[in-house]
PDB file of C-alpha atoms in Angstrom:
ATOM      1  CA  UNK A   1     -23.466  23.214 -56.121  1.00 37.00           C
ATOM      2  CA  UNK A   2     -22.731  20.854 -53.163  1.00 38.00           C
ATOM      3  CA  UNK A   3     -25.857  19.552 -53.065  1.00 37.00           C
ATOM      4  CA  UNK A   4     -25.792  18.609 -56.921  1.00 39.00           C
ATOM      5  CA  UNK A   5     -22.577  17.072 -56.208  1.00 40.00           C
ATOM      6  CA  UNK A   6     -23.569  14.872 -53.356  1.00 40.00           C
ATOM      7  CA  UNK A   7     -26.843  13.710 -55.073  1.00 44.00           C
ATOM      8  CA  UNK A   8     -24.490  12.278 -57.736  1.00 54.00           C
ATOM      9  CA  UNK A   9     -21.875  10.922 -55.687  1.00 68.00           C
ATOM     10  CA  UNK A  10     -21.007   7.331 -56.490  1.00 76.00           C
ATOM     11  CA  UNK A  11     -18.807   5.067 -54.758  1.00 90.00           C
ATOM     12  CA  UNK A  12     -17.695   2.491 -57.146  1.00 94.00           C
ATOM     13  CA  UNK A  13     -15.003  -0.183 -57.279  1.00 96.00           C
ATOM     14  CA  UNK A  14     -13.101  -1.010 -61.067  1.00 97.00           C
ATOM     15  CA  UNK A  15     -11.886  -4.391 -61.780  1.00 97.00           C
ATOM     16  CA  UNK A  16      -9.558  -5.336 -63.881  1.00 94.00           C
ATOM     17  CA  UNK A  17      -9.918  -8.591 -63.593  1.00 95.00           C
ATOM     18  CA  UNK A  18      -7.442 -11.542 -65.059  1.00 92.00           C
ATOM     19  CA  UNK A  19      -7.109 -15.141 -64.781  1.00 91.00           C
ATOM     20  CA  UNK A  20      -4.114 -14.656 -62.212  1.00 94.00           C
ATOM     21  CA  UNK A  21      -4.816 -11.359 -60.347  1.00 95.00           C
ATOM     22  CA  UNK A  22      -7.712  -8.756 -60.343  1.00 97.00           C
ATOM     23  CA  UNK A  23      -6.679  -5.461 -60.113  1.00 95.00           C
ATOM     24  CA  UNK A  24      -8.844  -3.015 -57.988  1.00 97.00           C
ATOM     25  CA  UNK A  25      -9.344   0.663 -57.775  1.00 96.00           C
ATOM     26  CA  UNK A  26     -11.969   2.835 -56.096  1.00 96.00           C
ATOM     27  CA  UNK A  27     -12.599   6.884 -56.470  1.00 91.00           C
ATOM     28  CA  UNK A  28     -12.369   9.465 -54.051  1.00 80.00           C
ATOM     29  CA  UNK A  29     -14.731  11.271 -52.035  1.00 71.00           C
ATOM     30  CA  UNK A  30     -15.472  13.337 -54.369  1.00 76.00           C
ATOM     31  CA  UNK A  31     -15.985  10.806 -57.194  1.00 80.00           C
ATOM     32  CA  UNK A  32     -13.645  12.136 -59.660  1.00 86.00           C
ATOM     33  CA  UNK A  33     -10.558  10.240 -59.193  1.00 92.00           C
ATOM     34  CA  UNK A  34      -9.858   6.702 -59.369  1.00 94.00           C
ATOM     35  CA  UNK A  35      -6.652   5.225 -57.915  1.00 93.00           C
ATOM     36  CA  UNK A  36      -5.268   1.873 -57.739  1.00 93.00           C
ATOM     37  CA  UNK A  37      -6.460   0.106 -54.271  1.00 95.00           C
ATOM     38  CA  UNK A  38      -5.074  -3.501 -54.295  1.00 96.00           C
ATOM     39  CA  UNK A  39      -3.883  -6.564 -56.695  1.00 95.00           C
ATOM     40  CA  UNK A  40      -5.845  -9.802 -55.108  1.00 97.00           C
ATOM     41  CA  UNK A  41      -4.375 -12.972 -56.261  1.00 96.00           C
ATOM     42  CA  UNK A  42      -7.507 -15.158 -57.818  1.00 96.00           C
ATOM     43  CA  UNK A  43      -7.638 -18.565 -56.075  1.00 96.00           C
ATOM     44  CA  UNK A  44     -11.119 -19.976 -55.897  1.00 96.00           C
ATOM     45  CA  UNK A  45     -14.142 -17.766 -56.531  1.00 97.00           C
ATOM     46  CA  UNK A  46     -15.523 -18.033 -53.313  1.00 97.00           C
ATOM     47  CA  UNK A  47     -11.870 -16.423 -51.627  1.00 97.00           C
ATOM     48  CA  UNK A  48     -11.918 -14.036 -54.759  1.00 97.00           C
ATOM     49  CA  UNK A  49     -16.170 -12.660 -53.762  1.00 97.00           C
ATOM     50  CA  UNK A  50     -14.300 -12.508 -49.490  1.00 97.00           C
ATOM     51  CA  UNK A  51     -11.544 -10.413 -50.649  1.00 97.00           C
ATOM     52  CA  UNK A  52     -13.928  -8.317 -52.725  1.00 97.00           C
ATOM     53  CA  UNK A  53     -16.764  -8.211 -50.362  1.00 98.00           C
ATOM     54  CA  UNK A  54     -14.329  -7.209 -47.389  1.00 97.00           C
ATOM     55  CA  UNK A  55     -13.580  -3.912 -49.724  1.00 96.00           C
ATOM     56  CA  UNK A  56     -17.150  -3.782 -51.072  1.00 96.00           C
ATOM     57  CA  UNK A  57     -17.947  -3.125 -46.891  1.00 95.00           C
ATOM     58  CA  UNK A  58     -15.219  -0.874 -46.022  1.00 94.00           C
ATOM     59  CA  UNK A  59     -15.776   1.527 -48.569  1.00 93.00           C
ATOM     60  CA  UNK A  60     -19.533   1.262 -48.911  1.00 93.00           C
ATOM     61  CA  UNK A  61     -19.481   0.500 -52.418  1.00 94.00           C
ATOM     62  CA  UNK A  62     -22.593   1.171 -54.348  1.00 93.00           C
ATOM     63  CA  UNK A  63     -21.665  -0.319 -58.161  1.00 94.00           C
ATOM     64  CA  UNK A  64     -18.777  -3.039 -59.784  1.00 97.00           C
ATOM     65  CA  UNK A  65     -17.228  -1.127 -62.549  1.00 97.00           C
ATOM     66  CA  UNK A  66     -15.556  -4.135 -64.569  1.00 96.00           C
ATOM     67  CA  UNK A  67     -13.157  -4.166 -67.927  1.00 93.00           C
ATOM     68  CA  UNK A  68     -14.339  -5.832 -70.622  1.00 93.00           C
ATOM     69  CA  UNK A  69     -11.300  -6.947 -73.135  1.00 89.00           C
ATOM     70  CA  UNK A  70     -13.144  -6.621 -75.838  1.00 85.00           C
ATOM     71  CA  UNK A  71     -11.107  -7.830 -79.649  1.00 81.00           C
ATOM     72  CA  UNK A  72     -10.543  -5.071 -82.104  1.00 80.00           C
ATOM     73  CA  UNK A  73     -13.650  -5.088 -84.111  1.00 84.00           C
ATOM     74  CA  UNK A  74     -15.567  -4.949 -81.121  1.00 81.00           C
ATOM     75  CA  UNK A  75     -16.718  -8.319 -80.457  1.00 85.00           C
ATOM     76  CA  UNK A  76     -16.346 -10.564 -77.557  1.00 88.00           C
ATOM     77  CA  UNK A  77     -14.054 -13.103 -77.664  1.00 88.00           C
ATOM     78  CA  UNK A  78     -13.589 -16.301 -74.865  1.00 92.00           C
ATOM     79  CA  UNK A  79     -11.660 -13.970 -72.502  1.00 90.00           C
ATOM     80  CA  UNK A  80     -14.332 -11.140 -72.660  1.00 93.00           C
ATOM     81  CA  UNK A  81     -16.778 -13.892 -72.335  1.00 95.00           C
ATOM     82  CA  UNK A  82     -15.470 -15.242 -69.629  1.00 95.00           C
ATOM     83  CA  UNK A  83     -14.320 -12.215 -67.091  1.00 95.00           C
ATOM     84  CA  UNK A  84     -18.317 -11.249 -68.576  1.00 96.00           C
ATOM     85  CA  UNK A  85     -19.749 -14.003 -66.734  1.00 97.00           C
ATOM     86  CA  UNK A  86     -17.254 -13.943 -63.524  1.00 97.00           C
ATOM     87  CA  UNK A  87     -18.921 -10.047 -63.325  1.00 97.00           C
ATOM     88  CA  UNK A  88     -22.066 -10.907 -63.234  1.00 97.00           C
ATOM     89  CA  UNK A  89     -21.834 -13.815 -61.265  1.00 97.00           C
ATOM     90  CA  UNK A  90     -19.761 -11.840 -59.062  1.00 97.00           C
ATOM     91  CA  UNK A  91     -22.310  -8.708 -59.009  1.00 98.00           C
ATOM     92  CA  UNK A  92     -25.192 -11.056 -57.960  1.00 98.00           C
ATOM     93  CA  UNK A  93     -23.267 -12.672 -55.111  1.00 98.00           C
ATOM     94  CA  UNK A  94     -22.531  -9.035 -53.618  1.00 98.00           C
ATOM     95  CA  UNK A  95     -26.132  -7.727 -54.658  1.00 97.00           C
ATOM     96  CA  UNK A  96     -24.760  -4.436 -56.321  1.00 97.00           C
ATOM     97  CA  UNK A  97     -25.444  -2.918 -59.813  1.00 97.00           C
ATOM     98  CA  UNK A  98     -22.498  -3.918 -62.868  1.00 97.00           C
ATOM     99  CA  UNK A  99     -21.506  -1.746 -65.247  1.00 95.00           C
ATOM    100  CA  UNK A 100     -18.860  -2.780 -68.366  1.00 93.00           C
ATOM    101  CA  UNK A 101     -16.051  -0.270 -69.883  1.00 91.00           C
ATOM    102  CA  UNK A 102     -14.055  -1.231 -73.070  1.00 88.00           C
ATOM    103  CA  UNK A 103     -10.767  -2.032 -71.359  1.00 85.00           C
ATOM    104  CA  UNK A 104      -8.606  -2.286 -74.915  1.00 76.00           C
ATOM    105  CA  UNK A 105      -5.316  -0.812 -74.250  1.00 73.00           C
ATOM    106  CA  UNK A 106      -5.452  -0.267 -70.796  1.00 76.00           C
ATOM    107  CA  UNK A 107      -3.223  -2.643 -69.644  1.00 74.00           C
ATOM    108  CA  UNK A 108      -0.557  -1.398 -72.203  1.00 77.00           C
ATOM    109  CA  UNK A 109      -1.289   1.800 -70.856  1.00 81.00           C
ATOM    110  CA  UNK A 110      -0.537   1.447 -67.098  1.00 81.00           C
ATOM    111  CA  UNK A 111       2.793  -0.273 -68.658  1.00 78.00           C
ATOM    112  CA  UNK A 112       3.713   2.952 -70.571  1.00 82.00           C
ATOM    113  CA  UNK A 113       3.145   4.745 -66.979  1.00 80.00           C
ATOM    114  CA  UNK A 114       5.137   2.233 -65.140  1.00 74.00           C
ATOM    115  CA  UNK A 115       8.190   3.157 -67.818  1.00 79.00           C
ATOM    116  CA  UNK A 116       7.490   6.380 -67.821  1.00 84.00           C
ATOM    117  CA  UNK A 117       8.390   6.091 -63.636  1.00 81.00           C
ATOM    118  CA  UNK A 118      11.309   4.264 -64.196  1.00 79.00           C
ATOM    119  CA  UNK A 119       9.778   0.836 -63.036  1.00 77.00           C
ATOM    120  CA  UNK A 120       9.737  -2.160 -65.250  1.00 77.00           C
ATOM    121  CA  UNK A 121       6.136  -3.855 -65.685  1.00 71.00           C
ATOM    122  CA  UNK A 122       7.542  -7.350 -65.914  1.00 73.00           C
ATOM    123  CA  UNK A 123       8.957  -6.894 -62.076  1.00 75.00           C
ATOM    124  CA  UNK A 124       5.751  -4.805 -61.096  1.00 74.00           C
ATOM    125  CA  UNK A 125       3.028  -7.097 -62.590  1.00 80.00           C
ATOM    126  CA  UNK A 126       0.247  -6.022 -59.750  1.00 77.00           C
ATOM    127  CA  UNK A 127       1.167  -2.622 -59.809  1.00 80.00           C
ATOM    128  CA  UNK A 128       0.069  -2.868 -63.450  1.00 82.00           C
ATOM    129  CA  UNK A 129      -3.028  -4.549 -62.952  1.00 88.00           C
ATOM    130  CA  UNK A 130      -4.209  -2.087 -60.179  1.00 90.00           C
ATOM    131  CA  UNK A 131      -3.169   0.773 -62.190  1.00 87.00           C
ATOM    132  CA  UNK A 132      -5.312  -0.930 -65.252  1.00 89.00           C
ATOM    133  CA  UNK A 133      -8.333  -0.958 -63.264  1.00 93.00           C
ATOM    134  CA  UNK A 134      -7.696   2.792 -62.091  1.00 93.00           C
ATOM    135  CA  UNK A 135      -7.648   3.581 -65.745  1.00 91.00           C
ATOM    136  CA  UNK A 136     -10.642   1.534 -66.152  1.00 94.00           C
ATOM    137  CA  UNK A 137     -12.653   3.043 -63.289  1.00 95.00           C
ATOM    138  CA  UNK A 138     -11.466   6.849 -64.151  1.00 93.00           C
ATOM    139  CA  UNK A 139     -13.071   6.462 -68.053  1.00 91.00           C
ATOM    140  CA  UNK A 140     -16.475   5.122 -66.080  1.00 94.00           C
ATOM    141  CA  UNK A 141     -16.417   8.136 -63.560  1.00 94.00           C
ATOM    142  CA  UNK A 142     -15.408  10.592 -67.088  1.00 90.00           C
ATOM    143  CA  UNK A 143     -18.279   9.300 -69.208  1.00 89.00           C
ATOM    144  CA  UNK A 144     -20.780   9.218 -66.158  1.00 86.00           C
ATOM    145  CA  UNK A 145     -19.559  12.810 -65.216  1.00 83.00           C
ATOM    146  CA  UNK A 146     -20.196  13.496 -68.651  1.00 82.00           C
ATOM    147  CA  UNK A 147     -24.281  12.379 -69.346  1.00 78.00           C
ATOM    148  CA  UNK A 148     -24.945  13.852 -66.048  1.00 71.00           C
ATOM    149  CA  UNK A 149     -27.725  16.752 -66.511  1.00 61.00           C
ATOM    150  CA  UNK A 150     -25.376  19.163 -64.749  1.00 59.00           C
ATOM    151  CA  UNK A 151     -23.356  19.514 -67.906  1.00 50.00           C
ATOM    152  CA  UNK A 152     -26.052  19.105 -70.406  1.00 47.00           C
ATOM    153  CA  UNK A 153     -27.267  23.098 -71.569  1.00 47.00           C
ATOM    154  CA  UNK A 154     -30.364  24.101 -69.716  1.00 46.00           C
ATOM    155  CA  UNK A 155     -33.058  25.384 -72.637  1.00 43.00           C
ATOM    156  CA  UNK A 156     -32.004  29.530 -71.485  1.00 44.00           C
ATOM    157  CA  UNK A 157     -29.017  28.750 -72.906  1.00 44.00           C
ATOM    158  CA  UNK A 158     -29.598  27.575 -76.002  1.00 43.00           C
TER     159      UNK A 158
END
């Protein structure tokens, strides 16, 4: 069992990334859990990639797990587009693998957890954004967890 586990042990990094702040989350040891890391404050792309790359280092990231805000029919609209492009631009600066997750809702979501704790999302704007790309990050590491073989039936048991 541990060596199943360790063969598909990812460390990844979610963005949720806005044209203020990107929020940023990374998983566990384990790579089952994503929490919120930081809330960097965009400035120029260039400080943006340093900020990233200093976390990319420290915790050995292996793949950028970005939100795409996709509309409601499922389309792309300018925003989507555009945090699209700052992924893969950013991806190729860093040399690491990108992977997109629908990121509709999320943000409302880490503001329903922020009430539900008593905290007002207005005053905790950051807080939001890291806990957006924790939500982000956790439905990657669910759906990966998910198409691994581990979980698929084996022939015997079918």
């Amino acid at each position: 069992m541990v060596e199943s586990q360790s063969r598909s042990f990812v460390s990844a990094l979610g963005l949720d990334v806005g044209s203020k702040r990107i929020g940023v989350a990374g998983c566990d040891g384990t790579g089952l859990i994503a929490t919120g890391i930081t809330t960097i404050q965009r400035k120029s792309f260039v400080e943006d990639l340093q900020e990233i790359r200093g976390l990319v280092e420290k915790r050995r990231v292996q793949i950028l797990v970005v939100g795409i805000p996709y509309s409601g029919d499922g389309s792309m609209g300018e925003q989507a587009r555009r945090i699209q492009k700052f992924a893969n631009r950013l991806a190729k600066a860093l040399g690491l693998p990108l992977e997109h997750v629908d990121e509709r809702l999320t943000s409302f979501q880490a503001e329903q957890m922020l009430l539900a704790e008593n905290r007002s999302p207005s005053y905790n704007k950051g807080l939001v954004d890291r806990k957006a790309a924790s939500i982000i990050l956790q439905q990657w590491l669910d759906d990966r967890r998910l198409r691994t073989p581990q979980n698929l039936p084996n022939q015997s048991e079918l």
